[in-house]
Amino acid sequence: QVQLVESGGGLVQAGGSLRLSCAASITIFSITTMGWYRQAPGKQRELVGTITSDGLTNYADSQKGRFTISRDNAKNTVYLQMSSLKPEDTAVYYCYARATWGSGYWGQGTQVTVSS
């Protein structure tokens, strides 16, 4: 069983920055793609962005230029750097990983609240 543990959420003012971390319980080289999703109250879970094992990133249009996904292979960790945060970025942020054997895994989520 693969475990993903997110951290770094919290309360921040609009315009501020926050960095989320997602630590995997297995070597990151056993993971093909990792991603961040978010779910606001009353809304469906939506993609924030992904990063492949080759380091290629992809972002949802609403996050392009504000959010950056990176990975530290030595720490089996993926990061989500968020800047210029807006109140509409308030959500529970989830880490997702797809292993090389095809299974997908979710973290428990971390709350991000952006105050106006």
XYZ file of N, CA and C in Angstrom:
348
model
N 0.837 -1.178 0.000
C 0.000 0.000 0.000
C 0.887 1.247 0.000
N 0.587 2.147 -0.905
C 1.348 3.380 -1.006
C 0.658 4.455 -0.188
N 1.412 5.148 0.587
C 0.862 6.259 1.354
C 1.441 7.572 0.869
N 0.565 8.553 0.786
C 0.955 9.907 0.416
C 0.560 10.820 1.560
N 1.497 11.576 2.055
C 1.229 12.450 3.188
C 1.476 13.889 2.775
N 0.388 14.666 2.757
C 0.492 16.079 2.408
C 0.739 16.901 3.666
N 1.375 18.026 3.468
C 1.579 18.985 4.549
C 1.764 20.363 3.942
N 1.669 21.373 4.801
C 1.926 22.731 4.349
C 0.705 23.597 4.166
N -0.473 23.019 4.337
C -1.676 23.830 4.199
C -1.828 24.805 5.355
N -2.779 25.704 5.213
C -3.024 26.663 6.275
C -3.805 27.850 5.784
N -3.780 28.900 6.577
C -4.490 30.134 6.288
C -3.502 31.182 5.790
N -3.839 31.815 4.689
C -2.976 32.838 4.115
C -3.848 33.955 3.550
N -3.323 35.151 3.543
C -4.058 36.274 2.975
C -3.963 36.270 1.458
N -4.942 36.861 0.832
C -4.938 36.974 -0.622
C -3.659 37.682 -1.075
N -3.079 37.147 -2.146
C -1.820 37.681 -2.641
C -0.602 36.991 -2.054
N -0.816 36.180 -1.048
C 0.284 35.496 -0.387
C 0.678 34.215 -1.084
N 1.626 33.530 -0.456
C 2.160 32.295 -1.023
C 2.112 31.175 0.005
N 2.139 29.959 -0.526
C 2.116 28.782 0.326
C 2.762 27.648 -0.439
N 3.471 26.766 0.252
C 4.048 25.599 -0.400
C 3.533 24.333 0.251
N 2.956 23.486 -0.544
C 2.488 22.191 -0.081
C 3.510 21.117 -0.432
N 3.584 20.129 0.433
C 4.478 18.995 0.202
C 3.677 17.708 0.194
N 4.143 16.754 -0.578
C 3.527 15.431 -0.622
C 4.646 14.407 -0.597
N 4.737 13.694 0.509
C 5.779 12.682 0.671
C 5.198 11.301 0.398
N 5.864 10.563 -0.483
C 5.413 9.216 -0.838
C 6.147 8.180 0.000
N 5.447 7.099 0.302
C 6.037 6.052 1.147
C 6.882 5.068 0.333
N 6.905 5.260 -0.988
C 7.740 4.417 -1.835
C 8.670 5.312 -2.631
N 9.657 4.712 -3.242
C 10.564 5.512 -4.051
C 9.796 6.186 -5.175
N 10.146 7.402 -5.401
C 9.430 8.178 -6.406
C 9.654 7.613 -7.800
N 10.665 6.783 -7.951
C 10.931 6.179 -9.246
C 9.962 5.044 -9.562
N 9.154 4.659 -8.578
C 8.077 3.684 -8.803
C 6.772 4.384 -9.141
N 6.844 5.683 -9.325
C 5.660 6.482 -9.610
C 5.836 7.132 -10.972
N 4.843 6.968 -11.826
C 4.948 7.552 -13.161
C 4.555 9.014 -13.156
N 3.456 9.325 -12.532
C 2.953 10.688 -12.506
C 2.426 11.016 -11.118
N 2.728 12.211 -10.677
C 2.132 12.715 -9.443
C 1.401 14.005 -9.774
N 0.376 14.256 -9.011
C -0.391 15.459 -9.304
C -1.036 16.035 -8.062
N -1.501 17.215 -8.226
C -2.264 17.889 -7.183
C -3.658 18.179 -7.713
N -4.628 17.894 -6.885
C -6.016 18.202 -7.167
C -6.546 19.012 -5.993
N -7.665 19.660 -6.220
C -8.281 20.399 -5.125
C -9.793 20.278 -5.212
N -10.403 20.432 -4.051
C -11.860 20.359 -3.989
C -12.364 21.428 -3.035
N -13.105 22.357 -3.587
C -13.721 23.414 -2.794
C -15.089 22.929 -2.316
N -15.604 23.513 -1.251
C -16.916 23.104 -0.730
C -17.989 23.196 -1.795
N -18.737 22.119 -1.953
C -19.828 22.117 -2.910
C -19.420 21.958 -4.353
N -18.125 21.743 -4.594
C -17.649 21.612 -5.966
C -16.967 20.259 -6.168
N -16.808 19.898 -7.431
C -16.114 18.664 -7.751
C -14.610 18.847 -7.619
N -13.944 17.735 -7.404
C -12.493 17.762 -7.343
C -11.955 18.106 -8.733
N -10.976 18.996 -8.766
C -10.431 19.429 -10.042
C -8.916 19.354 -10.047
N -8.387 19.205 -11.233
C -6.943 19.118 -11.398
C -6.286 20.479 -11.169
N -5.187 20.445 -10.436
C -4.342 21.631 -10.299
C -3.170 21.512 -11.266
N -2.478 20.397 -11.222
C -1.361 20.163 -12.120
C -0.724 18.814 -11.854
N 0.118 18.401 -12.780
C 0.799 17.117 -12.655
C 2.268 17.253 -13.015
N 3.041 16.268 -12.583
C 4.447 16.191 -12.958
C 4.775 14.734 -13.222
N 5.462 14.480 -14.338
C 5.799 13.105 -14.690
C 7.135 12.717 -14.074
N 7.470 11.443 -14.254
C 8.750 10.958 -13.745
C 9.915 11.634 -14.456
N 9.648 12.163 -15.656
C 10.686 12.885 -16.397
C 10.742 14.356 -16.025
N 9.836 14.762 -15.127
C 9.839 16.152 -14.693
C 8.990 17.077 -15.536
N 8.227 16.519 -16.464
C 7.363 17.349 -17.288
C 6.126 17.742 -16.494
N 5.768 18.990 -16.565
C 4.639 19.489 -15.797
C 3.489 19.920 -16.705
N 2.323 19.871 -16.128
C 1.117 20.302 -16.818
C 0.218 20.950 -15.784
N -0.386 22.073 -16.142
C -1.205 22.813 -15.192
C -2.573 23.116 -15.768
N -3.538 23.215 -14.877
C -4.845 23.722 -15.284
C -4.687 25.191 -15.654
N -5.491 25.663 -16.568
C -5.339 27.030 -17.065
C -5.421 28.075 -15.964
N -6.267 27.847 -14.987
C -6.466 28.852 -13.949
C -5.261 28.971 -13.017
N -4.350 27.982 -13.071
C -3.180 28.020 -12.194
C -1.881 28.358 -12.929
N -1.943 28.389 -14.239
C -0.725 28.660 -14.993
C -0.145 30.017 -14.615
N 1.128 30.001 -14.318
C 1.817 31.223 -13.946
C 1.778 31.538 -12.466
N 0.890 30.896 -11.728
C 0.808 31.153 -10.281
C 1.291 29.965 -9.461
N 1.069 28.776 -9.981
C 1.440 27.561 -9.246
C 2.579 26.844 -9.962
N 3.446 26.238 -9.180
C 4.563 25.482 -9.739
C 4.694 24.150 -9.009
N 4.763 23.087 -9.778
C 4.964 21.756 -9.215
C 6.408 21.345 -9.454
N 7.017 20.792 -8.426
C 8.384 20.307 -8.553
C 8.522 19.026 -7.738
N 9.628 18.349 -7.925
C 9.838 17.106 -7.199
C 11.274 17.005 -6.717
N 11.439 16.364 -5.564
C 12.751 16.071 -5.010
C 12.858 14.561 -4.946
N 13.559 13.985 -5.895
C 13.616 12.528 -5.985
C 14.289 11.902 -4.761
N 15.260 12.581 -4.206
C 15.974 12.034 -3.051
C 15.063 11.919 -1.830
N 14.044 12.779 -1.777
C 13.129 12.780 -0.629
C 11.788 12.135 -0.955
N 11.654 11.609 -2.187
C 10.368 11.016 -2.604
C 9.221 11.977 -2.363
N 9.459 13.231 -2.683
C 8.511 14.282 -2.344
C 8.225 15.162 -3.546
N 6.970 15.552 -3.658
C 6.539 16.499 -4.677
C 6.003 17.738 -3.977
N 6.245 18.877 -4.577
C 5.843 20.144 -3.977
C 4.871 20.882 -4.895
N 4.043 21.691 -4.271
C 3.184 22.610 -5.000
C 3.422 23.992 -4.414
N 4.115 24.815 -5.167
C 4.360 26.192 -4.754
C 3.253 27.063 -5.311
N 2.531 27.714 -4.435
C 1.403 28.552 -4.851
C 1.706 30.006 -4.500
N 1.512 30.878 -5.460
C 1.735 32.302 -5.233
C 0.538 33.086 -5.759
N 0.497 34.359 -5.396
C -0.614 35.229 -5.793
C -1.951 34.552 -5.511
N -2.061 34.016 -4.329
C -3.254 33.255 -3.982
C -4.490 34.147 -3.920
N -5.608 33.538 -4.317
C -6.886 34.232 -4.345
C -7.875 33.498 -3.438
N -8.888 34.198 -2.968
C -9.887 33.503 -2.131
C -10.491 32.282 -2.826
N -10.597 32.331 -4.129
C -11.171 31.193 -4.853
C -10.224 29.994 -4.926
N -9.016 30.161 -4.434
C -8.094 29.017 -4.327
C -8.352 28.209 -3.058
N -9.233 28.710 -2.208
C -9.568 27.998 -0.974
C -10.171 26.639 -1.298
N -9.571 25.601 -0.750
C -10.007 24.231 -1.038
C -9.185 23.263 -0.204
N -9.597 22.015 -0.233
C -8.748 20.938 0.268
C -7.906 20.467 -0.910
N -6.616 20.440 -0.717
C -5.695 20.048 -1.776
C -5.245 18.610 -1.537
N -5.351 17.817 -2.590
C -5.024 16.399 -2.517
C -3.850 16.074 -3.434
N -2.995 15.243 -2.925
C -1.894 14.711 -3.723
C -2.344 13.389 -4.340
N -1.919 13.153 -5.560
C -2.270 11.927 -6.264
C -1.014 11.348 -6.893
N -0.923 10.032 -6.888
C 0.215 9.371 -7.524
C -0.256 8.135 -8.278
N 0.292 7.966 -9.459
C 0.030 6.742 -10.215
C 1.309 5.943 -10.263
N 1.240 4.731 -9.722
C 2.429 3.892 -9.649
C 2.723 3.246 -10.997
N 3.919 2.744 -11.117
C 4.328 2.113 -12.379
C 3.509 0.878 -12.694
N 2.897 0.257 -11.677
C 2.059 -0.915 -11.919
C 0.613 -0.538 -12.220
N 0.326 0.750 -12.325
C -0.966 1.209 -12.787
C -1.941 1.682 -11.741
N -1.712 1.362 -10.485
C -2.646 1.779 -9.439
C -2.477 3.252 -9.104
N -3.588 3.866 -8.714
C -3.577 5.261 -8.305
C -3.818 5.387 -6.815
N -3.203 6.390 -6.216
C -3.297 6.590 -4.770
C -3.541 8.058 -4.464
N -4.279 8.286 -3.375
C -4.590 9.639 -2.931
C -4.054 9.884 -1.540
N -3.666 11.110 -1.287
C -3.346 11.524 0.060
C -4.614 11.896 0.802
N -4.445 12.262 2.069
C -5.608 12.553 2.904
C -6.135 13.967 2.704
N -5.348 14.803 2.054
C -5.762 16.180 1.802
C -5.254 17.144 2.854
N -5.033 18.366 2.418
C -4.625 19.430 3.334
C -5.405 20.687 2.987
N -5.897 21.360 3.999
C -6.764 22.520 3.797
C -5.938 23.767 3.512
N -6.338 24.477 2.478
C -5.775 25.786 2.172
C -6.917 26.789 2.205
N -6.764 27.819 3.010
C -7.778 28.857 3.118
C -7.129 30.199 2.818
N -7.695 30.901 1.850
C -7.173 32.206 1.454
C -8.198 33.254 1.847
N -7.804 34.152 2.713
C -8.709 35.192 3.183
C -8.582 36.446 2.320
N -9.680 37.133 2.181
C -9.676 38.352 1.343
C -9.326 39.589 2.146
